[in-house]
Amino acid sequence: MFVKEKAVDENGKKINFLIVSIGIDYGATEGKTIFKATGITHLFKEVWSIKEEKLEGLHSPEQMYEKFAEFYNRVVEEYGKVTHCFADYGALGQVLTFGLNKYLQKNRIPLQVQDCIKGQIIDRIYMSQVLFAQNRKFILKENKQLIEAYEQAVWDDKNEDTRLDDGTTDIDSLDADEYSTFPFYDKLMLNIGR
């Protein structure tokens, strides 16, 4: 895996990302909500997992919105912007995203949370594999949960082309990371072999 200390280029200069996208996986059943921030470089050349936060235990929607705003502010402070945000959907997700957008608007945070593009799980896995294989996906060392999630992910023996999602591994971290990146799949895959 390509773990890096800092988001810097080959000359040691801090990367100015074209896109900074946040993925949200709402923790409906186990009370774990995950935020993952991803930076994508110009020409969709590289993908960097730059920041993460996991909220454990039960939080009111308002508490979750406040935690998201704090996370957003930390990302903006360090990387200068957040351009996109994609959240898990479903009955609960729709309600939480609606409330989060109202909260952001009320607090003058210039971001619109959209439904994620889930796609087929195999396509999301393929995208990550290609990016890692081409030395185009990097994870900052501070993102320990995501690193561990990639290290522990395994195939589901009972469902073809699917990750095992039985609570024994941290699939939610992978989902949030992929939600932040998968909407750019076509542009990222255009760079294959470059």
GROMACS .gro file of C-alpha atoms in nm:
model
  194
    1MET     CA    1   0.000   0.000   0.000
    2PHE     CA    2   0.115   0.351  -0.069
    3VAL     CA    3   0.122   0.524   0.268
    4LYS     CA    4   0.273   0.873   0.278
    5GLU     CA    5   0.360   1.112   0.560
    6LYS     CA    6   0.238   1.426   0.379
    7ALA     CA    7   0.058   1.521   0.057
    8VAL     CA    8   0.361   1.652  -0.128
    9ASP     CA    9   0.485   1.610  -0.484
   10GLU     CA   10   0.820   1.459  -0.590
   11ASN     CA   11   0.989   1.796  -0.518
   12GLY     CA   12   0.853   1.809  -0.162
   13LYS     CA   13   0.603   2.084  -0.247
   14LYS     CA   14   0.255   2.065  -0.091
   15ILE     CA   15   0.002   1.946  -0.347
   16ASN     CA   16  -0.267   2.191  -0.453
   17PHE     CA   17  -0.559   1.957  -0.524
   18LEU     CA   18  -0.800   2.022  -0.809
   19ILE     CA   19  -1.080   1.848  -0.617
   20VAL     CA   20  -1.122   1.790  -0.245
   21SER     CA   21  -1.416   1.559  -0.190
   22ILE     CA   22  -1.569   1.421   0.131
   23GLY     CA   23  -1.747   1.086   0.151
   24ILE     CA   24  -1.993   1.013   0.432
   25ASP     CA   25  -2.108   0.669   0.544
   26TYR     CA   26  -2.389   0.705   0.799
   27GLY     CA   27  -2.376   0.454   1.082
   28ALA     CA   28  -2.739   0.358   1.114
   29THR     CA   29  -2.715   0.023   1.289
   30GLU     CA   30  -2.397   0.042   1.496
   31GLY     CA   31  -2.385   0.416   1.553
   32LYS     CA   32  -2.066   0.469   1.350
   33THR     CA   33  -2.063   0.759   1.106
   34ILE     CA   34  -1.750   0.801   0.897
   35PHE     CA   35  -1.614   1.104   0.710
   36LYS     CA   36  -1.332   1.059   0.456
   37ALA     CA   37  -1.167   1.343   0.265
   38THR     CA   38  -0.996   1.277  -0.066
   39GLY     CA   39  -0.778   1.504  -0.276
   40ILE     CA   40  -0.759   1.455  -0.653
   41THR     CA   41  -0.478   1.620  -0.846
   42HIS     CA   42  -0.499   1.809  -1.175
   43LEU     CA   43  -0.577   1.600  -1.483
   44PHE     CA   44  -0.712   1.333  -1.245
   45LYS     CA   45  -0.364   1.187  -1.219
   46GLU     CA   46  -0.351   1.100  -0.846
   47VAL     CA   47  -0.592   1.030  -0.562
   48TRP     CA   48  -0.491   1.103  -0.202
   49SER     CA   49  -0.687   0.994   0.107
   50ILE     CA   50  -0.607   1.298   0.320
   51LYS     CA   51  -0.828   1.303   0.631
   52GLU     CA   52  -1.072   1.085   0.821
   53GLU     CA   53  -1.297   1.085   1.123
   54LYS     CA   54  -1.513   0.816   1.277
   55LEU     CA   55  -1.797   0.911   1.510
   56GLU     CA   56  -1.869   0.621   1.743
   57GLY     CA   57  -2.170   0.582   1.964
   58LEU     CA   58  -2.507   0.737   1.913
   59HIS     CA   59  -2.522   1.103   1.818
   60SER     CA   60  -2.824   1.319   1.757
   61PRO     CA   61  -2.847   1.445   1.398
   62GLU     CA   62  -2.755   1.794   1.523
   63GLN     CA   63  -2.442   1.661   1.696
   64MET     CA   64  -2.345   1.476   1.377
   65TYR     CA   65  -2.394   1.795   1.173
   66GLU     CA   66  -2.171   1.988   1.414
   67LYS     CA   67  -1.901   1.719   1.393
   68PHE     CA   68  -1.921   1.729   1.015
   69ALA     CA   69  -1.880   2.109   1.016
   70GLU     CA   70  -1.572   2.072   1.239
   71PHE     CA   71  -1.429   1.809   1.002
   72TYR     CA   72  -1.506   2.029   0.700
   73ASN     CA   73  -1.329   2.324   0.866
   74ARG     CA   74  -1.019   2.114   0.942
   75VAL     CA   75  -1.001   2.000   0.579
   76VAL     CA   76  -1.044   2.357   0.448
   77GLU     CA   77  -0.786   2.489   0.694
   78GLU     CA   78  -0.528   2.236   0.576
   79TYR     CA   79  -0.612   2.203   0.205
   80GLY     CA   80  -0.785   2.531   0.122
   81LYS     CA   81  -1.120   2.398   0.005
   82VAL     CA   82  -1.381   2.126  -0.013
   83THR     CA   83  -1.538   2.109  -0.358
   84HIS     CA   84  -1.772   1.808  -0.329
   85CYS     CA   85  -1.944   1.592  -0.071
   86PHE     CA   86  -2.119   1.260  -0.134
   87ALA     CA   87  -2.321   1.077   0.132
   88ASP     CA   88  -2.470   0.731   0.160
   89TYR     CA   89  -2.839   0.723   0.082
   90GLY     CA   90  -3.137   0.514   0.181
   91ALA     CA   91  -3.429   0.609   0.401
   92LEU     CA   92  -3.213   0.724   0.693
   93GLY     CA   93  -2.945   0.868   0.466
   94GLN     CA   94  -3.195   1.084   0.281
   95VAL     CA   95  -3.324   1.232   0.606
   96LEU     CA   96  -2.976   1.294   0.746
   97THR     CA   97  -2.848   1.448   0.423
   98PHE     CA   98  -3.151   1.678   0.401
   99GLY     CA   99  -3.087   1.794   0.759
  100LEU     CA  100  -2.714   1.829   0.697
  101ASN     CA  101  -2.774   2.048   0.393
  102LYS     CA  102  -3.012   2.268   0.594
  103TYR     CA  103  -2.748   2.294   0.869
  104LEU     CA  104  -2.475   2.388   0.619
  105GLN     CA  105  -2.698   2.650   0.459
  106LYS     CA  106  -2.798   2.797   0.796
  107ASN     CA  107  -2.433   2.818   0.901
  108ARG     CA  108  -2.318   2.963   0.568
  109ILE     CA  109  -2.094   2.669   0.486
  110PRO     CA  110  -2.062   2.671   0.104
  111LEU     CA  111  -2.118   2.303   0.035
  112GLN     CA  112  -2.406   2.094  -0.103
  113VAL     CA  113  -2.409   1.729   0.008
  114GLN     CA  114  -2.521   1.499  -0.272
  115ASP     CA  115  -2.620   1.134  -0.282
  116CYS     CA  116  -2.320   0.913  -0.344
  117ILE     CA  117  -2.282   0.711  -0.661
  118LYS     CA  118  -2.245   0.358  -0.532
  119GLY     CA  119  -2.206   0.174  -0.861
  120GLN     CA  120  -2.121  -0.193  -0.848
  121ILE     CA  121  -1.894  -0.286  -0.559
  122ILE     CA  122  -1.665  -0.470  -0.802
  123ASP     CA  123  -1.620  -0.146  -1.001
  124ARG     CA  124  -1.527   0.045  -0.686
  125ILE     CA  125  -1.276  -0.226  -0.592
  126TYR     CA  126  -1.139  -0.229  -0.948
  127MET     CA  127  -1.090   0.148  -0.941
  128SER     CA  128  -0.886   0.128  -0.619
  129GLN     CA  129  -0.682  -0.166  -0.750
  130VAL     CA  130  -0.596   0.018  -1.072
  131LEU     CA  131  -0.501   0.336  -0.887
  132PHE     CA  132  -0.281   0.147  -0.641
  133ALA     CA  133  -0.121  -0.063  -0.917
  134GLN     CA  134  -0.038   0.248  -1.120
  135ASN     CA  135   0.111   0.424  -0.818
  136ARG     CA  136  -0.167   0.685  -0.834
  137LYS     CA  137  -0.350   0.629  -0.502
  138PHE     CA  138  -0.193   0.731  -0.173
  139ILE     CA  139  -0.313   0.732   0.187
  140LEU     CA  140  -0.171   0.967   0.447
  141LYS     CA  141  -0.024   0.782   0.743
  142GLU     CA  142  -0.258   0.961   0.986
  143ASN     CA  143  -0.558   0.777   0.829
  144LYS     CA  144  -0.504   0.464   1.035
  145GLN     CA  145  -0.863   0.336   1.008
  146LEU     CA  146  -0.857   0.344   0.629
  147ILE     CA  147  -0.516   0.177   0.610
  148GLU     CA  148  -0.640  -0.100   0.839
  149ALA     CA  149  -0.963  -0.134   0.639
  150TYR     CA  150  -0.769  -0.192   0.316
  151GLU     CA  151  -0.536  -0.438   0.489
  152GLN     CA  152  -0.825  -0.644   0.630
  153ALA     CA  153  -1.075  -0.638   0.342
  154VAL     CA  154  -1.155  -0.985   0.203
  155TRP     CA  155  -1.386  -1.131  -0.058
  156ASP     CA  156  -1.723  -1.270   0.045
  157ASP     CA  157  -1.721  -1.643  -0.032
  158LYS     CA  158  -2.101  -1.650  -0.064
  159ASN     CA  159  -2.145  -1.350  -0.297
  160GLU     CA  160  -1.938  -1.323  -0.612
  161ASP     CA  161  -1.748  -0.996  -0.667
  162THR     CA  162  -1.844  -0.862  -0.323
  163ARG     CA  163  -1.645  -0.774  -0.012
  164LEU     CA  164  -1.726  -0.956   0.310
  165ASP     CA  165  -1.952  -0.721   0.508
  166ASP     CA  166  -2.035  -0.908   0.829
  167GLY     CA  167  -1.893  -0.665   1.084
  168THR     CA  168  -1.556  -0.840   1.114
  169THR     CA  169  -1.382  -0.577   0.897
  170ASP     CA  170  -1.424  -0.202   0.857
  171ILE     CA  171  -1.617  -0.188   0.530
  172ASP     CA  172  -1.771   0.146   0.630
  173SER     CA  173  -1.432   0.320   0.601
  174LEU     CA  174  -1.386   0.175   0.253
  175ASP     CA  175  -1.737   0.281   0.154
  176ALA     CA  176  -1.687   0.641   0.269
  177ASP     CA  177  -1.350   0.656   0.092
  178GLU     CA  178  -1.503   0.521  -0.229
  179TYR     CA  179  -1.803   0.757  -0.207
  180SER     CA  180  -1.559   1.049  -0.214
  181THR     CA  181  -1.386   0.916  -0.527
  182PHE     CA  182  -1.622   0.702  -0.735
  183PRO     CA  183  -1.814   0.994  -0.895
  184PHE     CA  184  -1.489   1.068  -1.081
  185TYR     CA  185  -1.442   0.707  -1.199
  186ASP     CA  186  -1.457   0.781  -1.573
  187LYS     CA  187  -1.203   1.063  -1.556
  188LEU     CA  188  -0.971   0.865  -1.331
  189MET     CA  189  -0.989   0.559  -1.556
  190LEU     CA  190  -0.909   0.768  -1.866
  191ASN     CA  191  -0.559   0.799  -1.721
  192ILE     CA  192  -0.491   0.423  -1.740
  193GLY     CA  193  -0.147   0.367  -1.882
  194ARG     CA  194  -0.039   0.732  -1.879
   0.00000   0.00000   0.00000
